[in-house]
Short mmCIF file of C-alpha atoms in Angstrom, two decimals:
data_model
loop_
_atom_site.label_atom_id
_atom_site.label_comp_id
_atom_site.label_asym_id
_atom_site.label_seq_id
_atom_site.Cartn_x
_atom_site.Cartn_y
_atom_site.Cartn_z
CA MET A 173 58.79 -28.22 -1.20
CA THR A 174 55.36 -29.70 -0.49
CA ALA A 175 52.94 -28.70 2.24
CA TRP A 176 52.04 -30.98 5.10
CA PRO A 177 49.15 -33.38 4.43
CA ILE A 178 46.88 -31.67 6.96
CA SER A 179 47.41 -28.41 5.09
CA ARG A 180 46.81 -29.87 1.64
CA ALA A 181 43.58 -31.54 2.77
CA SER A 182 42.52 -28.47 4.73
CA ALA A 183 39.35 -27.71 2.79
CA PRO A 184 37.34 -30.92 3.43
CA ILE A 185 38.99 -31.67 6.78
CA GLY A 186 38.50 -28.14 8.07
CA VAL A 187 34.81 -28.09 7.17
CA LEU A 188 34.21 -31.53 8.71
CA LEU A 189 36.05 -30.72 11.93
CA ALA A 190 34.34 -27.35 12.21
CA ALA A 191 30.91 -28.93 11.78
CA ILE A 192 31.65 -31.55 14.45
CA GLY A 193 33.10 -28.95 16.79
CA LEU A 194 30.20 -26.53 16.45
CA ALA A 195 27.74 -29.38 17.01
CA GLY A 196 29.64 -30.20 20.20
CA VAL A 197 29.52 -26.58 21.35
CA ALA A 198 25.76 -26.52 20.78
CA ALA A 199 25.31 -29.78 22.70
CA LEU A 200 27.37 -28.57 25.66
CA SER A 201 25.12 -25.52 26.04
CA ALA A 202 22.25 -27.80 27.14
CA PRO A 203 22.06 -27.80 30.98
CA THR A 204 20.64 -31.35 31.12
CA ILE A 205 23.56 -33.07 29.36
CA SER A 206 25.09 -35.94 31.33
CA SER A 207 28.65 -35.77 32.66
CA THR A 208 29.72 -38.77 30.55
CA ILE A 209 28.55 -37.22 27.29
CA GLN A 210 30.01 -33.90 28.36
CA LEU A 211 33.42 -35.54 28.89
CA MET A 212 33.24 -37.23 25.49
CA ILE A 213 32.38 -33.98 23.71
CA MET A 214 35.10 -32.05 25.54
CA SER A 215 37.61 -34.73 24.54
CA SER A 216 36.47 -34.40 20.93
CA LEU A 217 36.89 -30.63 21.07
CA ALA A 218 40.40 -31.07 22.47
CA LEU A 219 41.24 -33.48 19.63
CA ILE A 220 39.89 -31.04 17.03
CA TRP A 221 41.92 -28.25 18.59
CA GLY A 222 45.03 -30.42 18.32
CA LEU A 223 44.36 -31.06 14.63
CA TYR A 224 43.90 -27.33 14.11
CA VAL A 225 47.31 -26.79 15.71
CA LEU A 226 48.79 -29.11 13.07
CA GLN A 227 46.90 -27.26 10.36
CA LEU A 228 48.22 -23.93 11.64
CA ALA A 229 51.75 -25.33 11.60
CA GLY A 230 51.26 -26.39 7.98
CA THR A 231 49.93 -22.95 7.06
CA VAL A 232 52.85 -21.20 8.76
CA ARG A 233 55.28 -23.54 7.03
CA SER A 234 53.71 -22.76 3.67
CA ARG A 235 53.78 -19.07 4.48
CA LEU A 236 57.48 -19.19 5.31
CA HIS A 237 58.16 -20.86 1.97
CA ARG A 238 55.91 -18.27 0.27
CA ARG A 239 53.46 -20.74 -1.16
CA ALA A 240 50.50 -19.09 -2.93
CA GLU A 241 47.80 -20.85 -0.90
CA ALA A 242 49.11 -19.55 2.44
CA ASP A 243 47.58 -16.07 2.24
CA SER A 244 46.91 -13.69 5.13
CA ALA A 245 43.21 -14.54 5.46
CA THR A 246 43.93 -18.27 5.74
CA LEU A 247 46.66 -17.66 8.30
CA ALA A 248 44.39 -15.38 10.36
CA VAL A 249 41.58 -17.96 10.43
CA ASP A 250 43.93 -20.80 11.39
CA LEU A 251 45.55 -18.69 14.11
CA ALA A 252 42.20 -17.61 15.57
CA ALA A 253 40.98 -21.23 15.61
CA VAL A 254 43.91 -22.16 17.86
CA VAL A 255 44.33 -19.06 20.05
CA VAL A 256 40.71 -18.07 20.84
CA PRO A 257 39.69 -21.44 22.42
CA LEU A 258 42.63 -21.07 24.83
CA ALA A 259 40.77 -18.12 26.39
CA GLY A 260 38.33 -20.66 27.83
CA LEU A 261 41.12 -21.84 30.16
CA LEU A 262 41.39 -18.48 31.91
CA PRO A 263 40.62 -18.62 35.67
CA ASP A 264 37.62 -16.30 35.49
CA ILE A 265 35.82 -18.42 32.89
CA SER A 266 33.27 -20.88 34.24
CA GLU A 267 33.43 -24.51 33.20
CA ARG A 268 30.08 -24.19 31.42
CA ASP A 269 31.37 -21.34 29.23
CA GLN A 270 34.74 -22.83 28.34
CA SER A 271 33.49 -24.54 25.20
CA LEU A 272 31.80 -21.39 23.90
CA PHE A 273 35.14 -20.01 22.76
CA CYS A 274 35.35 -22.88 20.27
CA ALA A 275 32.51 -21.19 18.37
CA ILE A 276 35.28 -19.26 16.59
CA TRP A 277 35.63 -22.41 14.49
CA VAL A 278 32.68 -21.20 12.46
CA LEU A 279 35.31 -19.25 10.50
CA LYS A 280 36.75 -22.57 9.38
CA LEU A 281 33.62 -23.11 7.29
CA LEU A 282 34.65 -20.05 5.28
CA ARG A 283 38.36 -20.89 5.07
CA GLY A 284 39.35 -21.15 1.44
CA SER A 285 35.86 -20.19 0.29
CA ALA A 286 35.88 -18.25 -2.99
CA ALA A 287 32.72 -16.42 -1.92
CA PHE A 288 34.36 -15.39 1.37
CA ARG A 289 37.43 -14.09 -0.46
CA LEU A 290 35.23 -12.25 -2.93
CA MET A 291 33.28 -10.62 -0.11
CA ALA A 292 36.50 -9.62 1.64
CA ARG A 293 37.83 -7.97 -1.53
CA VAL A 294 34.56 -6.12 -2.06
CA LEU A 295 34.54 -4.84 1.53
CA VAL A 296 38.13 -3.65 1.20
CA ASN A 297 37.49 -1.97 -2.16
CA GLU A 298 34.30 -0.29 -0.98
CA THR A 299 35.44 0.62 2.53
CA ARG A 300 35.36 4.35 1.88
CA ASN A 301 31.82 4.33 0.48
CA LEU A 302 30.52 1.99 3.17
CA LEU A 303 31.99 4.18 5.92
CA GLY A 304 30.38 7.22 4.29
CA VAL A 305 26.96 5.58 4.47
CA MET A 306 27.74 4.48 8.03
CA ALA A 307 28.35 8.13 8.93
CA ILE A 308 24.98 9.06 7.42
CA PHE A 309 23.37 6.25 9.42
CA GLY A 310 24.95 7.53 12.64
CA ILE A 311 23.83 11.11 12.00
CA VAL A 312 20.25 10.07 11.25
CA LEU A 313 20.27 7.76 14.28
CA PHE A 314 21.38 10.52 16.66
CA CYS A 315 18.96 13.08 15.22
CA ALA A 316 16.07 10.60 15.46
CA ALA A 317 16.91 9.80 19.09
CA LEU A 318 17.22 13.51 19.92
CA ALA A 319 13.86 14.35 18.30
CA ALA A 320 12.13 11.39 19.96
CA HIS A 321 13.53 12.46 23.34
CA VAL A 322 12.15 15.98 22.93
CA LEU A 323 8.74 14.87 21.64
CA GLU A 324 8.06 11.87 23.90
CA ARG A 325 9.95 12.43 27.17
CA ASP A 326 6.93 13.89 28.98
CA ALA A 327 4.47 11.24 27.77
CA GLN A 328 6.83 8.25 28.26
CA PRO A 329 9.58 9.17 30.73
CA SER A 330 10.58 5.55 31.29
CA THR A 331 11.42 5.07 27.60
CA PHE A 332 12.40 8.51 26.25
CA ASP A 333 13.68 10.40 29.31
CA SER A 334 17.24 10.47 27.85
CA ILE A 335 18.86 10.38 24.43
CA PRO A 336 20.66 7.05 25.13
CA LYS A 337 17.30 5.43 25.99
CA ALA A 338 15.67 6.93 22.91
CA MET A 339 18.55 5.59 20.86
CA TRP A 340 17.15 2.05 21.17
CA TRP A 341 13.83 3.17 19.67
CA ALA A 342 15.75 4.99 16.91
CA VAL A 343 17.75 1.86 16.04
CA VAL A 344 14.66 -0.36 15.96
CA THR A 345 12.75 2.17 13.84
CA LEU A 346 15.61 3.08 11.50
CA THR A 347 16.18 -0.60 10.70
CA THR A 348 12.39 -1.02 10.27
CA THR A 349 12.51 -3.93 12.73
CA GLY A 350 9.68 -2.59 14.90
CA TYR A 351 9.73 -4.72 18.07
CA GLY A 352 6.87 -2.69 19.50
CA ASP A 353 8.41 -2.23 22.95
CA ALA A 354 8.74 1.55 22.41
CA ILE A 355 6.00 3.34 20.45
CA PRO A 356 5.54 7.12 20.06
CA GLN A 357 2.20 8.27 21.44
CA SER A 358 2.05 11.84 20.16
CA PHE A 359 1.11 12.75 16.60
CA ALA A 360 4.46 14.47 16.08
CA GLY A 361 6.26 11.39 17.40
CA ARG A 362 4.47 9.14 14.92
CA VAL A 363 5.26 11.48 12.05
CA LEU A 364 8.87 11.33 13.19
CA ALA A 365 8.72 7.52 13.23
CA GLY A 366 7.48 7.47 9.64
CA LEU A 367 10.29 9.75 8.49
CA VAL A 368 12.88 7.68 10.33
CA MET A 369 11.58 4.49 8.68
CA MET A 370 11.86 6.03 5.21
CA CYS A 371 15.36 7.25 6.00
CA GLY A 372 16.26 3.74 7.14
CA ILE A 373 15.04 2.24 3.87
CA GLY A 374 17.12 4.78 1.95
CA VAL A 375 20.28 4.14 3.99
CA PHE A 376 20.07 0.38 3.65
CA ALA A 377 19.32 0.74 -0.06
CA LEU A 378 22.58 2.70 -0.36
CA TRP A 379 24.48 -0.06 1.41
CA ALA A 380 22.89 -2.71 -0.79
CA GLY A 381 23.64 -0.70 -3.94
CA ILE A 382 27.29 -0.19 -2.97
CA LEU A 383 27.77 -3.88 -2.23
CA ALA A 384 25.95 -4.99 -5.38
CA THR A 385 28.07 -2.66 -7.52
CA GLY A 386 31.23 -3.83 -5.76
CA PHE A 387 30.36 -7.49 -6.34
CA SER A 388 29.55 -6.83 -9.99
CA GLU A 389 32.81 -4.98 -10.61
CA GLU A 390 34.88 -7.60 -8.79
CA ILE A 391 33.28 -10.47 -10.71
CA ARG A 392 33.75 -8.59 -13.99
CA ARG A 393 37.40 -7.97 -13.14
CA HIS A 394 37.91 -11.63 -12.22
CA ASP A 395 36.25 -12.82 -15.43
CA PHE A 396 38.33 -10.38 -17.49
CA MET A 397 41.60 -11.66 -16.01
CA ARG A 398 40.56 -15.29 -16.45
CA ASN A 399 39.52 -14.70 -20.07
CA TRP A 400 42.75 -12.77 -20.71
CA GLN A 401 44.80 -15.78 -19.60
CA LEU A 402 42.70 -18.10 -21.75
CA VAL A 403 42.75 -15.89 -24.85
CA SER A 404 46.48 -15.20 -24.63
CA GLY A 405 47.05 -18.95 -24.95
CA VAL A 406 45.32 -19.16 -28.36
CA PRO A 407 48.00 -19.06 -31.10
CA LEU A 408 45.82 -16.91 -33.36
CA PHE A 409 45.79 -14.11 -30.75
CA GLN A 410 49.40 -14.24 -29.58
CA ARG A 411 50.59 -11.64 -32.11
CA LEU A 412 48.01 -9.06 -31.05
CA GLY A 413 48.86 -6.01 -28.99
CA SER A 414 47.43 -5.36 -25.53
CA ALA A 415 44.65 -3.07 -26.79
CA GLU A 416 43.53 -5.52 -29.47
CA LEU A 417 43.74 -8.44 -27.06
CA ALA A 418 41.59 -6.54 -24.56
CA GLU A 419 38.91 -6.10 -27.23
CA ILE A 420 39.01 -9.83 -27.94
CA VAL A 421 38.74 -10.63 -24.23
CA ARG A 422 35.63 -8.47 -23.89
CA ALA A 423 34.03 -10.06 -26.96
CA LEU A 424 34.75 -13.76 -26.30
CA ARG A 425 32.57 -15.86 -24.02
CA PRO A 426 33.84 -19.05 -22.31
CA ARG A 427 31.84 -22.25 -22.74
CA ASP A 428 32.41 -25.77 -21.40
CA VAL A 429 31.07 -28.72 -23.39
CA PRO A 430 30.98 -32.34 -22.09
CA ALA A 431 32.36 -35.19 -24.17
CA GLY A 432 29.93 -36.43 -26.84
CA ALA A 433 27.86 -33.25 -26.95
CA VAL A 434 27.02 -31.66 -30.29
CA ILE A 435 28.39 -28.13 -30.48
CA CYS A 436 26.83 -27.18 -33.82
CA ARG A 437 24.87 -29.10 -36.48
CA LYS A 438 25.08 -29.07 -40.25
CA GLY A 439 22.38 -26.92 -41.85
CA GLU A 440 21.80 -24.75 -38.80
CA PRO A 441 22.25 -20.98 -39.06
CA GLY A 442 25.59 -19.94 -37.68
CA ASP A 443 25.87 -16.78 -35.59
CA GLN A 444 29.12 -17.56 -33.78
CA MET A 445 32.49 -19.23 -34.18
CA TYR A 446 34.51 -21.13 -31.59
CA PHE A 447 38.11 -21.28 -30.39
CA ILE A 448 39.34 -24.43 -28.65
CA LEU A 449 41.19 -23.96 -25.38
CA LYS A 450 41.25 -27.53 -24.09
CA GLY A 451 40.11 -30.87 -25.44
CA ARG A 452 39.37 -32.03 -28.97
CA VAL A 453 36.39 -31.81 -31.32
CA SER A 454 35.43 -33.93 -34.31
CA VAL A 455 34.22 -32.30 -37.53
CA ALA A 456 31.89 -34.67 -39.42
CA ALA A 457 32.92 -33.73 -42.99
CA ALA A 458 33.41 -35.97 -46.04
CA THR A 459 36.84 -36.59 -44.58
CA PRO A 460 36.40 -36.41 -40.78
CA VAL A 461 38.75 -33.93 -39.11
CA GLU A 462 39.74 -33.66 -35.48
CA LEU A 463 40.74 -30.28 -34.07
CA GLY A 464 42.65 -29.63 -30.84
CA PRO A 465 43.70 -26.73 -28.60
CA GLY A 466 44.44 -23.52 -30.49
CA ALA A 467 42.23 -24.38 -33.48
CA PHE A 468 38.96 -22.69 -34.36
CA PHE A 469 35.83 -23.68 -36.23
CA GLY A 470 32.41 -22.35 -37.21
CA GLU A 471 33.93 -19.43 -39.09
CA ILE A 472 32.48 -20.40 -42.49
CA ALA A 473 28.89 -19.61 -41.52
CA LEU A 474 30.05 -16.51 -39.69
CA VAL A 475 31.98 -15.10 -42.67
CA THR A 476 29.80 -16.20 -45.59
CA GLY A 477 26.40 -16.02 -43.89
CA GLU A 478 25.58 -19.56 -45.02
CA THR A 479 24.29 -22.33 -42.80
CA ARG A 480 26.66 -24.67 -40.95
CA SER A 481 28.62 -26.83 -43.39
CA ALA A 482 29.36 -29.64 -40.92
CA THR A 483 28.37 -31.07 -37.57
CA VAL A 484 30.94 -30.61 -34.83
CA THR A 485 30.95 -32.90 -31.78
CA ALA A 486 33.10 -32.80 -28.66
CA SER A 487 35.42 -35.83 -28.75
CA THR A 488 36.48 -35.06 -25.17
CA ALA A 489 35.42 -32.53 -22.58
CA VAL A 490 36.09 -29.22 -24.30
CA ALA A 491 36.71 -25.67 -23.10
CA LEU A 492 35.73 -23.18 -25.80
CA LEU A 493 35.62 -19.47 -26.41
CA SER A 494 32.73 -18.29 -28.59
CA LEU A 495 32.68 -15.15 -30.75
CA HIS A 496 29.32 -13.88 -31.99
CA ALA A 497 28.82 -12.35 -35.42
CA SER A 498 28.22 -8.83 -34.14
CA ASP A 499 31.38 -8.98 -32.02
CA PHE A 500 33.31 -10.40 -34.99
CA GLN A 501 32.49 -7.30 -37.01
CA ILE A 502 33.82 -5.08 -34.21
CA VAL A 503 36.97 -7.17 -33.86
CA SER A 504 37.46 -7.13 -37.65
CA GLY A 505 37.49 -3.33 -37.65
CA ARG A 506 40.08 -3.17 -34.88
CA SER A 507 42.28 -6.06 -36.03
CA PRO A 508 42.17 -6.46 -39.86
CA GLU A 509 45.01 -8.99 -39.78
CA LEU A 510 43.11 -11.27 -37.43
CA ALA A 511 39.91 -10.91 -39.46
CA GLU A 512 41.78 -11.69 -42.69
CA THR A 513 43.25 -14.86 -41.19
CA VAL A 514 39.79 -16.04 -40.14
CA ARG A 515 38.30 -15.18 -43.55
CA GLN A 516 41.12 -16.91 -45.44
CA THR A 517 40.71 -20.04 -43.33
CA ALA A 518 36.95 -19.94 -43.89
CA LEU A 519 37.35 -19.73 -47.67
CA GLU A 520 39.89 -22.56 -47.73
CA ARG A 521 37.67 -24.81 -45.67
CA ARG A 522 34.61 -23.84 -47.70
CA SER A 523 36.33 -24.81 -50.94
CA ALA A 524 37.24 -28.17 -49.41
CA VAL A 525 33.59 -28.92 -48.58
CA PRO A 526 31.99 -30.95 -51.41
CA LYS A 527 28.89 -29.45 -52.98
CA SER A 528 25.73 -31.33 -52.11
#
């Protein structure tokens, strides 16, 4: 069963509507806007809201039929885009502020974004570590505010006469923002400020390190799963066990080549061989050969150490997996049968190449 058109075209339509809607919200915030333009923009926002209702219906319909694209994040964004603007119709909300609730549509710019999904997965995976650093931040923040209150309350009672007031100075200093509206006057207070700044740098470095590590691990995991699916489709690898296939996945590197591009040239040193996933390549030998998905080439130079015996060109757009010589030696030790197949093919092809 297919999704509704508004749902299938959600990516470009959602971004376009969100951009128009947010521009309208920004325009309505200007106090000098005329009533005619205001009415036109409000009508546009109402139309966009109606389209978002249709999009939500399509998402719910896909969710009910358990379609893969209707995940929880998409459903949450679509639901918020419809429900939150309705809060502007509450009696206590002024007419000037009604459109501000449509600012929730900024989430539509992230709907379906791979980067947004990646960030969400990283935050979920690293929640425990991030909360741990948050606890450290809170402890340092409270201690800094307490110390500043003790050291500066007599000199600056209007700024440091209580811990809650000193908390603002602690936040500004710990984040190294430094607005300058609250400055310690005593020597001890300035020493404290320096220590708080250094602690702030350390805390934010921890956050950055956790997020960077999380992103790196998530991208590595995603690449591993993608390469696993690609490698498992190559006939040469289908008889391998899980452990051997994992070694191949770690060693192979994906590469996309446009149609007409030269992949390797005759006479060049060869330090890698290639496996074809999609598309076709042409081998410029005495008798031209065309290879398709599942085939491999470039193994002669890799096995014998000689230069390339033929020029290979992409007949169509080609998706390849490359295996470097050093990785081939590792794979050969772990999978002798695979290495023997590659070597046997290399010798057969080498014997078919006429001597120059």
